[in-house]
Coordinates of C-alpha atoms in Angstrom, one line a residue:
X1 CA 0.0 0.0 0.0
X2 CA 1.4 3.5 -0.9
X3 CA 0.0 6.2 1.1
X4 CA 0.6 10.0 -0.4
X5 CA 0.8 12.9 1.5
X6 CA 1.5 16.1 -0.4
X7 CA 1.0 19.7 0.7
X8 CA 0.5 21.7 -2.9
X9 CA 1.6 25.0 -2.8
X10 CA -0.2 27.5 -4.8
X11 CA 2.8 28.8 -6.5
X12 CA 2.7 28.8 -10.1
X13 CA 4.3 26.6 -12.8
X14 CA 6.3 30.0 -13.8
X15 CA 7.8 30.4 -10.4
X16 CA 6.5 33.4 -9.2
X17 CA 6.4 33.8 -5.4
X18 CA 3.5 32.9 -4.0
X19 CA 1.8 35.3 -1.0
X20 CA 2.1 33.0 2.6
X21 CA -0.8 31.2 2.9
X22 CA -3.1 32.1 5.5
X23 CA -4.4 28.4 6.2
X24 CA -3.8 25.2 5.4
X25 CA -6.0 22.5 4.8
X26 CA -6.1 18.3 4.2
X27 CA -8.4 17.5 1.5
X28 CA -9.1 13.5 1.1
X29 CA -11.5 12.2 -1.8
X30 CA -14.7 12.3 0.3
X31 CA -13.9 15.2 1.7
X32 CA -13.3 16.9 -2.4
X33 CA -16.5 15.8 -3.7
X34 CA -18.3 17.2 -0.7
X35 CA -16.9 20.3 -1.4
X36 CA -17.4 19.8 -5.0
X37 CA -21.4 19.3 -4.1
X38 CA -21.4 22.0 -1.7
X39 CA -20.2 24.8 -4.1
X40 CA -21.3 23.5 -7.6
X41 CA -23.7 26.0 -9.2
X42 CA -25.3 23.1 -11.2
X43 CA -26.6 21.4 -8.4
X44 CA -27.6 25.0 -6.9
X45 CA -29.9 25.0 -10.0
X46 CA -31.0 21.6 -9.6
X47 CA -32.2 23.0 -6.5
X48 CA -34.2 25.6 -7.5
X49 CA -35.6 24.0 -9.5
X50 CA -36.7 21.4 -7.0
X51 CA -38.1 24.3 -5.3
X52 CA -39.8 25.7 -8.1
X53 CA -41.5 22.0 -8.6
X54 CA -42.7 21.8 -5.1
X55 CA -44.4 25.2 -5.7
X56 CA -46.3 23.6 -8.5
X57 CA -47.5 20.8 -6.5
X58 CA -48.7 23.0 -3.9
X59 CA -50.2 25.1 -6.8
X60 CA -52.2 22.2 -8.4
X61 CA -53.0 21.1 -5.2
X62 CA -54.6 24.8 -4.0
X63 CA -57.0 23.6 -7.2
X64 CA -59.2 22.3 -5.4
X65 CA -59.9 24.2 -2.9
X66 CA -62.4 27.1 -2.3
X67 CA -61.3 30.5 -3.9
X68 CA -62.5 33.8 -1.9
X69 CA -62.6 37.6 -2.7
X70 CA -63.3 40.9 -1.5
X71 CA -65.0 43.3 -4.3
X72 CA -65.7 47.0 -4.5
X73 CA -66.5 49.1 -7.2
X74 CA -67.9 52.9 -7.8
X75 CA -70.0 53.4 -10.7
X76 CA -70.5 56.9 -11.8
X77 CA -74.2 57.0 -14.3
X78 CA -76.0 59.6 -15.7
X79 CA -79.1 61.2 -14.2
X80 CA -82.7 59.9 -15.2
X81 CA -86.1 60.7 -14.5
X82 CA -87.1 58.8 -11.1
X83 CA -90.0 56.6 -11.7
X84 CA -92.8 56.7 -9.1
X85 CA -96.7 55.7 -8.8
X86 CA -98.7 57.4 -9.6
X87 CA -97.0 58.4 -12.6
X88 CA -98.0 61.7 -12.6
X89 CA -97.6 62.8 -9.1
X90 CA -95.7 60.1 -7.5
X91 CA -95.8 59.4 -4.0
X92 CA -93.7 56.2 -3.9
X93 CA -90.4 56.4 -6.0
X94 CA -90.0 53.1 -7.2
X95 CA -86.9 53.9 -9.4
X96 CA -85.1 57.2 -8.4
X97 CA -82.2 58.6 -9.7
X98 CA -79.1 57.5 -8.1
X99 CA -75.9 58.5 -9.8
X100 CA -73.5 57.4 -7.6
X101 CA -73.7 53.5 -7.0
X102 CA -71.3 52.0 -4.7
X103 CA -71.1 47.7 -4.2
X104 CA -69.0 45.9 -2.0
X105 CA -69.1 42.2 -2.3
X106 CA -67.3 39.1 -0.6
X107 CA -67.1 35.9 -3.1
X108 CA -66.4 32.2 -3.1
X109 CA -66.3 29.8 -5.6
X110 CA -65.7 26.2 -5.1
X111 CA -65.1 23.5 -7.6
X112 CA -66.6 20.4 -6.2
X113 CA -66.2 18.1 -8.6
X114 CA -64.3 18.1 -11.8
X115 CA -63.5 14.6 -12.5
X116 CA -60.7 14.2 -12.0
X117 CA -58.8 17.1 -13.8
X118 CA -58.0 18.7 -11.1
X119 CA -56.6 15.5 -9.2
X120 CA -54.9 14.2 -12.3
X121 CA -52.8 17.7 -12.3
X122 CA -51.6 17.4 -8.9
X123 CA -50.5 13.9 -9.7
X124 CA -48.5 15.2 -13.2
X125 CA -47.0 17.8 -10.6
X126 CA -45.9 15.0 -7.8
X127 CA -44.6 13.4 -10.7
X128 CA -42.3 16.2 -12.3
X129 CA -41.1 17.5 -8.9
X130 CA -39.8 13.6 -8.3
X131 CA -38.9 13.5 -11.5
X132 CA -36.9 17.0 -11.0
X133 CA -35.4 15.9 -7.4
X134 CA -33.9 12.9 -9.5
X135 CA -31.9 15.4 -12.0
X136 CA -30.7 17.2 -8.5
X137 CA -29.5 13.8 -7.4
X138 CA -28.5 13.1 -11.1
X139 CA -26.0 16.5 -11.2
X140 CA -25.2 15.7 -7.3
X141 CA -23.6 12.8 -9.0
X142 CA -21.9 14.0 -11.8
X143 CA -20.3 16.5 -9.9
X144 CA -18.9 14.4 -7.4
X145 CA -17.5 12.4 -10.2
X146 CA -15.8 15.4 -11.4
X147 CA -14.3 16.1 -7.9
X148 CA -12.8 12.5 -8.1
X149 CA -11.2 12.5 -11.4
X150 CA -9.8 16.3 -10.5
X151 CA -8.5 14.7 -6.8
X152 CA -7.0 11.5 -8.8
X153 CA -5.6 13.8 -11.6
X154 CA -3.6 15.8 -9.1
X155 CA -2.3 12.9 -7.4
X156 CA -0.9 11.4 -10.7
X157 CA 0.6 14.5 -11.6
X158 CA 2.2 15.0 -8.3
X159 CA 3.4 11.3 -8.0
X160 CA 5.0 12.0 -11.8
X161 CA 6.8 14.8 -10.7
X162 CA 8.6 13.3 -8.0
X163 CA 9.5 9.7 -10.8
X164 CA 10.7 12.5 -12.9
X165 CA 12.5 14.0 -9.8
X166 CA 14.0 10.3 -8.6
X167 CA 15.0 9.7 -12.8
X168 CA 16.8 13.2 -12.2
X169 CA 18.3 12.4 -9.2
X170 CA 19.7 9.3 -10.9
X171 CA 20.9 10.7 -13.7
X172 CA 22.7 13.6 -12.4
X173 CA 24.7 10.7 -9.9
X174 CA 25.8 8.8 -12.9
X175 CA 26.9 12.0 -14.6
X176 CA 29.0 12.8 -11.7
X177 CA 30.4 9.5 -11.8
X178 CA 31.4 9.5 -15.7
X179 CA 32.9 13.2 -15.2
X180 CA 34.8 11.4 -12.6
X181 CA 36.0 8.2 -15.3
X182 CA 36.6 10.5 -18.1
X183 CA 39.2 12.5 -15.6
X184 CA 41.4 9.5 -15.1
X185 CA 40.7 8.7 -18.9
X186 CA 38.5 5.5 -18.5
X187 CA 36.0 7.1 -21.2
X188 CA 35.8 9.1 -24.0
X189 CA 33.5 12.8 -24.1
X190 CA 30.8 11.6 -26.3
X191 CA 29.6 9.3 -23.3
X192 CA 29.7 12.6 -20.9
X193 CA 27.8 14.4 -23.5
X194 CA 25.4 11.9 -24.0
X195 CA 24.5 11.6 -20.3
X196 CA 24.3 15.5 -20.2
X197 CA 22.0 15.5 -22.5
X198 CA 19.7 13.0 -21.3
X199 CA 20.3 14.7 -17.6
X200 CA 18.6 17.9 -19.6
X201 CA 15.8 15.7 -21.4
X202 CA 14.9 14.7 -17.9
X203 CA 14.6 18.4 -16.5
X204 CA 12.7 19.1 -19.5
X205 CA 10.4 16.3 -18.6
X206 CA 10.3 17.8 -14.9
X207 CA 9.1 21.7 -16.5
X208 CA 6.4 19.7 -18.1
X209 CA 5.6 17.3 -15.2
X210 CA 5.2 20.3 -13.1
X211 CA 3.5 22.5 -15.1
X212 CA 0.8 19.4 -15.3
X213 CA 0.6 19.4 -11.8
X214 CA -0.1 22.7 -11.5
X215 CA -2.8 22.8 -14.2
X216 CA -4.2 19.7 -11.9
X217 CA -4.1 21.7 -8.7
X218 CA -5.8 24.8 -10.3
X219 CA -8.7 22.3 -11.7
X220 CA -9.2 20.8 -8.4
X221 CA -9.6 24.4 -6.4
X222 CA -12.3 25.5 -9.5
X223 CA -14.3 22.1 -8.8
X224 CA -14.3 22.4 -4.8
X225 CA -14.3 25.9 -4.7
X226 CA -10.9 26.5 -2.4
X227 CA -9.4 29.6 -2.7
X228 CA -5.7 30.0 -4.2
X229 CA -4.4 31.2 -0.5
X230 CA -5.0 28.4 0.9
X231 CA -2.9 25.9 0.5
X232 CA -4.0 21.9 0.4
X233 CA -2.4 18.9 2.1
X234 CA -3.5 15.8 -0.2
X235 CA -4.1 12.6 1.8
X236 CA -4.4 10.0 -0.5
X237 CA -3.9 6.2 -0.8
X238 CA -3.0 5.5 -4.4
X239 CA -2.8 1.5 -3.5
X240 CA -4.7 -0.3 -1.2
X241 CA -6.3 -3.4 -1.1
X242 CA -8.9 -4.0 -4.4
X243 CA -12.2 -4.3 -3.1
X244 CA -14.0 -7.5 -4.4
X245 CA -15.9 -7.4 -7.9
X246 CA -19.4 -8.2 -7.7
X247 CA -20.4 -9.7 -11.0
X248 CA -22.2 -8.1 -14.3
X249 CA -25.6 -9.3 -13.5
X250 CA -25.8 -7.5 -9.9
X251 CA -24.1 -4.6 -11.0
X252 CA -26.9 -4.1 -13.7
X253 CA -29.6 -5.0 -11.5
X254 CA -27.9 -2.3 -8.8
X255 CA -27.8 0.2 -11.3
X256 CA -31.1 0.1 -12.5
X257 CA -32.4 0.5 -9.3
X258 CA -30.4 3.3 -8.5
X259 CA -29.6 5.7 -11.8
X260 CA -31.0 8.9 -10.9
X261 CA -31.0 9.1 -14.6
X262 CA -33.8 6.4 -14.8
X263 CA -35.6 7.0 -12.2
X264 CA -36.1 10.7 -13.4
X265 CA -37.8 9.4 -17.0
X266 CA -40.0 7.0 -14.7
X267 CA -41.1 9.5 -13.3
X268 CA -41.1 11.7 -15.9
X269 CA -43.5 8.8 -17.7
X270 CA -46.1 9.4 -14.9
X271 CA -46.4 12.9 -14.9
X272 CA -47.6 12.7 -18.5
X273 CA -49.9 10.0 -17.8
X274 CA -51.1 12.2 -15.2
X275 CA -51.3 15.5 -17.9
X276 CA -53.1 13.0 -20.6
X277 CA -55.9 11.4 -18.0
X278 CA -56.2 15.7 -16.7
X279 CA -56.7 16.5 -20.5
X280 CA -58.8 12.8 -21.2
X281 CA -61.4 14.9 -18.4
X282 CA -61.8 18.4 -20.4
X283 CA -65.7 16.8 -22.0
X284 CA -66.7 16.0 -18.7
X285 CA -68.8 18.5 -16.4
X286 CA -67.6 20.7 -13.5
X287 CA -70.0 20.6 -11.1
X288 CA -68.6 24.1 -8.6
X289 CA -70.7 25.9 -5.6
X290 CA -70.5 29.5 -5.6
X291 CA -71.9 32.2 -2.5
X292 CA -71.6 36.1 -1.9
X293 CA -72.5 38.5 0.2
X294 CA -73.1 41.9 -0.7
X295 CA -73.1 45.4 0.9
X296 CA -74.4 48.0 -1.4
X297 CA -75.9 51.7 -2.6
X298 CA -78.1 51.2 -3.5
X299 CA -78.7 47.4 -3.9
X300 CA -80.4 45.8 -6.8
X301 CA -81.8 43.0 -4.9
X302 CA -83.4 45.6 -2.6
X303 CA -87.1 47.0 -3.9
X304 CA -87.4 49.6 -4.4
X305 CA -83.6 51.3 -4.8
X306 CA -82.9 53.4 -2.1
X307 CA -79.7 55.6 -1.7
X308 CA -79.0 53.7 1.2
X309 CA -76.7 50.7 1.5
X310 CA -78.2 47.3 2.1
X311 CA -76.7 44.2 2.5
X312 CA -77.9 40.9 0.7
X313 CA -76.3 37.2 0.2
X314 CA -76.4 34.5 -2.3
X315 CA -75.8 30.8 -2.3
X316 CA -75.9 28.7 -5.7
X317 CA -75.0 25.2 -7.8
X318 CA -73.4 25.7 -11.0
X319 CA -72.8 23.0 -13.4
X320 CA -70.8 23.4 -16.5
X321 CA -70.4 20.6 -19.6
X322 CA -68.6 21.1 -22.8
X323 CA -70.8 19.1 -24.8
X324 CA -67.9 20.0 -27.9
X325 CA -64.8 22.0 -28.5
X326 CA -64.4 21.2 -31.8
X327 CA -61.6 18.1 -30.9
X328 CA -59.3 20.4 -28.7
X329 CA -59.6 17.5 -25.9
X330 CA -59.0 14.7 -28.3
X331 CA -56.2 16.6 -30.1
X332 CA -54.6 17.0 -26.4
X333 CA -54.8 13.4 -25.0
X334 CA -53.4 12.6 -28.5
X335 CA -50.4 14.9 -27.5
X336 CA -49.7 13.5 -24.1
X337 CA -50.1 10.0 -25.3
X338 CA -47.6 10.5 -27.8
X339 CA -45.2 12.4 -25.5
X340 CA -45.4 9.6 -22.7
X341 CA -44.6 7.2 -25.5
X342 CA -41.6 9.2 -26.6
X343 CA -40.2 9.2 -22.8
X344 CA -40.7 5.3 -22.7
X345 CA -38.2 5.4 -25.7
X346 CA -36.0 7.2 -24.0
X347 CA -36.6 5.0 -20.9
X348 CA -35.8 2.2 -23.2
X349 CA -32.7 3.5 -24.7
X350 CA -31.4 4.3 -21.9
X351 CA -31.9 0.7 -20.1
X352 CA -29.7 -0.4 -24.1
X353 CA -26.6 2.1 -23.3
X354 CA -26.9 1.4 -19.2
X355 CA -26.6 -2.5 -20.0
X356 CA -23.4 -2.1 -22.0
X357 CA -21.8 1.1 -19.6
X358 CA -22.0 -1.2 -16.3
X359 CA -20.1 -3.9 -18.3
X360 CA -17.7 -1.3 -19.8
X361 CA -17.2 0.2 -16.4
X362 CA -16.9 -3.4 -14.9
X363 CA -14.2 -4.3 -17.6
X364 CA -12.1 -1.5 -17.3
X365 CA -11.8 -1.8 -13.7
X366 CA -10.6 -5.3 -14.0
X367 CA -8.2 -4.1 -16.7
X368 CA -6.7 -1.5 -14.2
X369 CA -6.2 -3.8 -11.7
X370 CA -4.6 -6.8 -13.9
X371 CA -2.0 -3.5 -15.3
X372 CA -1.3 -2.2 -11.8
X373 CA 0.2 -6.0 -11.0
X374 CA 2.4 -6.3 -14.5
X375 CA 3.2 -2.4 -13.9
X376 CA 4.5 -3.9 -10.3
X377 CA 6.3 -6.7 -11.9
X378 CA 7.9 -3.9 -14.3
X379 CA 8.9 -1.7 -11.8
X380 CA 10.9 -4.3 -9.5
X381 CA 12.6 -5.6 -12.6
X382 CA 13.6 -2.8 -14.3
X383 CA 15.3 -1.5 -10.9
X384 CA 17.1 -4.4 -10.7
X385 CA 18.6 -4.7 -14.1
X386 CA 19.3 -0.6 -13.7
X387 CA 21.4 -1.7 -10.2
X388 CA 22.9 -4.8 -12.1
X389 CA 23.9 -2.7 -15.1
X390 CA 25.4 0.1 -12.7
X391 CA 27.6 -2.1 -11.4
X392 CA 28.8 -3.8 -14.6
X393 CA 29.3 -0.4 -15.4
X394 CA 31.3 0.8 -12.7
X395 CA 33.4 -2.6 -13.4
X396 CA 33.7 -2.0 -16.9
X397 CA 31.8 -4.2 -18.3
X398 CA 29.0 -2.7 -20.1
X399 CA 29.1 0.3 -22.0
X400 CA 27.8 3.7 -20.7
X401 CA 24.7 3.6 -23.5
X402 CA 23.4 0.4 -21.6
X403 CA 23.6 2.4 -18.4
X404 CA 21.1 4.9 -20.1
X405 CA 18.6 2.4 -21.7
X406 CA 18.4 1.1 -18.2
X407 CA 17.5 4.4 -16.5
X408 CA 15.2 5.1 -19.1
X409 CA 13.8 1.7 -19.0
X410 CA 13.2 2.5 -15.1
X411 CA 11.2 5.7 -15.9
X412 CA 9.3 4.3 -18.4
X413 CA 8.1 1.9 -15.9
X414 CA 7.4 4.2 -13.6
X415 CA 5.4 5.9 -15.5
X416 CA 3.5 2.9 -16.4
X417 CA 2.9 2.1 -12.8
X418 CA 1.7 5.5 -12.1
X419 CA -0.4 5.6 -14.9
X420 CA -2.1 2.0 -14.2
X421 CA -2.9 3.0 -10.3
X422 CA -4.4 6.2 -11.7
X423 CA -6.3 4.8 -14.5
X424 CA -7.7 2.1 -11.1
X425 CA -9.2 5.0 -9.4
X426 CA -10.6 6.4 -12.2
X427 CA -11.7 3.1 -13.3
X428 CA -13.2 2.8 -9.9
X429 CA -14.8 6.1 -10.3
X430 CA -16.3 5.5 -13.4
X431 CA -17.9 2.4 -12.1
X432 CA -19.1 4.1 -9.0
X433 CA -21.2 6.7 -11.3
X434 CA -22.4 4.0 -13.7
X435 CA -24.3 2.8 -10.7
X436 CA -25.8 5.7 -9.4
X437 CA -23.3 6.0 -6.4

């Protein structure tokens, strides 16, 4: 098991001083993507979203309930001749003149029944808003993804800089040593020069290696949101002990139960059911109970009209039927049909391309794992032959170019090593997101 421990500085690749850092900070994997989650603006939106959908329920819901209202109103009308009995010389004014009419009035309606439209909405609503908390969970997942492959980028860059730094290291000691053999005249300058060079090739490899890592470090602060003051102590284990496989079959049946993804078009599939039975109940009647009560001057319910306000109340049964709309209702169910067929599609094309990601995701991991044990292997035997070949060397028995395959035959392995342990935890990673996780 190697267990890596590196504080990144936030200097850059350019070697410009960086400002001291006012705290300092260990980051591991778990703790990354919860940081990732915590400032990713994607899965703010999701969230707001969520919000927004909840609103609607409670909207669709409100439906059915009794709506109440306060009216007033001034009406300004001309003047008239008031009407009396007798018509000549009225005693009783029946209908006087009144210009200024003033009505206050308190309403409520109340849709009792509606067969089921109103019911049918609410459930679409339910529907989207689980659908919609499902594409929160599905971002919430992405984005910890994200974290991981910027947390496992970093820690390959840093663990190339310091092969490159240990090739270096090597290099510059056997350079040392063959200034010291061409001194006493045991070999000729092109071997100096060629070791020189390859000593330069390596530092070349180090700018690069760097530079990588700080491009790494940069993309892990924009994904967890850590500022460039403060500087980040990795703690990672690059190899540890391969947790056991569990075969194709459960993997798919884990991931279908689990894919946000999925269960946002199931959801997504009852929500339009819910909008087509809602539209299916547009020719049936409404069947709503209205009631008042009125303050007025004057008041028409009052007889005769006095300028006086009077107050008066009403309580009725309305039922309403669209006998024909001229196919708007069949024309709609027809759309929401067709749209919940179109998301079973997509249900089913997504079930196609989940079936051959988990076994993708499966094969790759075993892949990693089977090149992280030859990358061993490689490793301990290319350090050997490079000590073996040093000391032929050094005994004059192999010539300095063999010295340099070696070395480079080290790095290169190396390299692979690093590469396969990284390529695991992404591996790992991937597989982790393929199931939902």
């Amino acid at each position: 098991m190697t267990t890596v421990a590196w504080t990144v500085s936030p200097a850059s690749a350019q070697g410009v001083e960086a400002q001291a850092s006012t705290s300092t900070m260990t980051l591991t994997l778990d703790e990354a993507m919860a940081r990732a989650v915590a400032a990713s603006h994607r899965v703010g939106e999701g969230k707001a979203r969520q919000d927004a959908a909840a609103a609607a329920v409670d909207g669709r819901a409100a439906a059915n309930m009794p709506v109440v209202s306060v009216m007033a109103g001034y009406t300004r009308t001309n003047h008239i001749v008031p009407f009396g009995l007798p018509p000549e010389k009225p005693t009783a004014i029946i209908y006087p003149d009144i210009p200024d009419n003033w009505r206050t009035r308190l309403d409520m309606q109340w849709p009792v029944y509606t067969f089921g439209r109103f019911e049918s909405m609410e459930r679409a609503a339910r529907s989207e808003a689980a659908a919609v908390e499902k594409d929160v969970a599905t971002f919430t997942a992405d984005v910890r993804f994200d974290a991981a492959r910027a947390f496992w980028a970093l820690v390959t860059a840093r663990e190339s800089v310091r092969v490159v730094e240990e090739a270096l290291a090597l290099i510059e000691a056997h350079l040392r040593d063959v200034k010291n053999m061409r001194e006493v005249g045991l070999l000729a300058p092109n071997d100096v020069l060629s070791v020189e060079a390859r000593a330069s090739r390596h530092r070349v490899q180090l700018i690069e290696a760097r530079n990588m890592r700080d491009v790494a470090e940069a993309d892990l602060r924009r994904v967890t949101g850590i500022e460039p003051a403060v500087a980040i102590t990795i703690d990672a284990v690059l190899e540890g002990p391969a947790a056991g496989l569990a075969s194709y079959e459960d993997l798919l049946a884990d991931a279908r139960s689990h894919r946000p993804e999925r269960q946002a078009l199931q959801a997504r599939i009852e929500a339009v059911g819910g909008r087509r039975d809602a539209a299916a109940a547009g020719l049936k009647p409404i069947l709503a109970v209205g009631a008042g009560f009125d303050y007025a001057r004057p008041n028409p319910r009052i007889f005769p009209r006095t300028n006086e306000f009077h107050t008066s109340w009403d309580v009725g049964v309305n039922v309403s039927w669209p006998l024909w709309d001229g196919g708007r209702v069949k024309a709609d169910v027809a759309e929401a049909a067709a749209n919940q067929r179109a998301v079973e599609e997509r249900l089913a094309e997504f079930d196609t391309v989940l079936d051959f990601e988990v076994r993708q995701r499966r094969l790759d991991v075993q892949a990693a794992r089977e090149s992280i044990r030859a990358a061993g292997d490689e490793v301990t035997s290319a350090v050997e032959a490079r000590r073996v070949v040093a000391e032929r060397f050094k005994a004059g028995l192999v010539t300095n170019t063999e010295v340099l395959d070696a070395q480079q035959a080290l790095l290169l392995a190396q390299f692979d090593r690093t590469r396969a342990l990284a390529n695991a935890r992404l591996a790992e990673a991937r597989l982790d997101r393929a199931l939902g996780k």
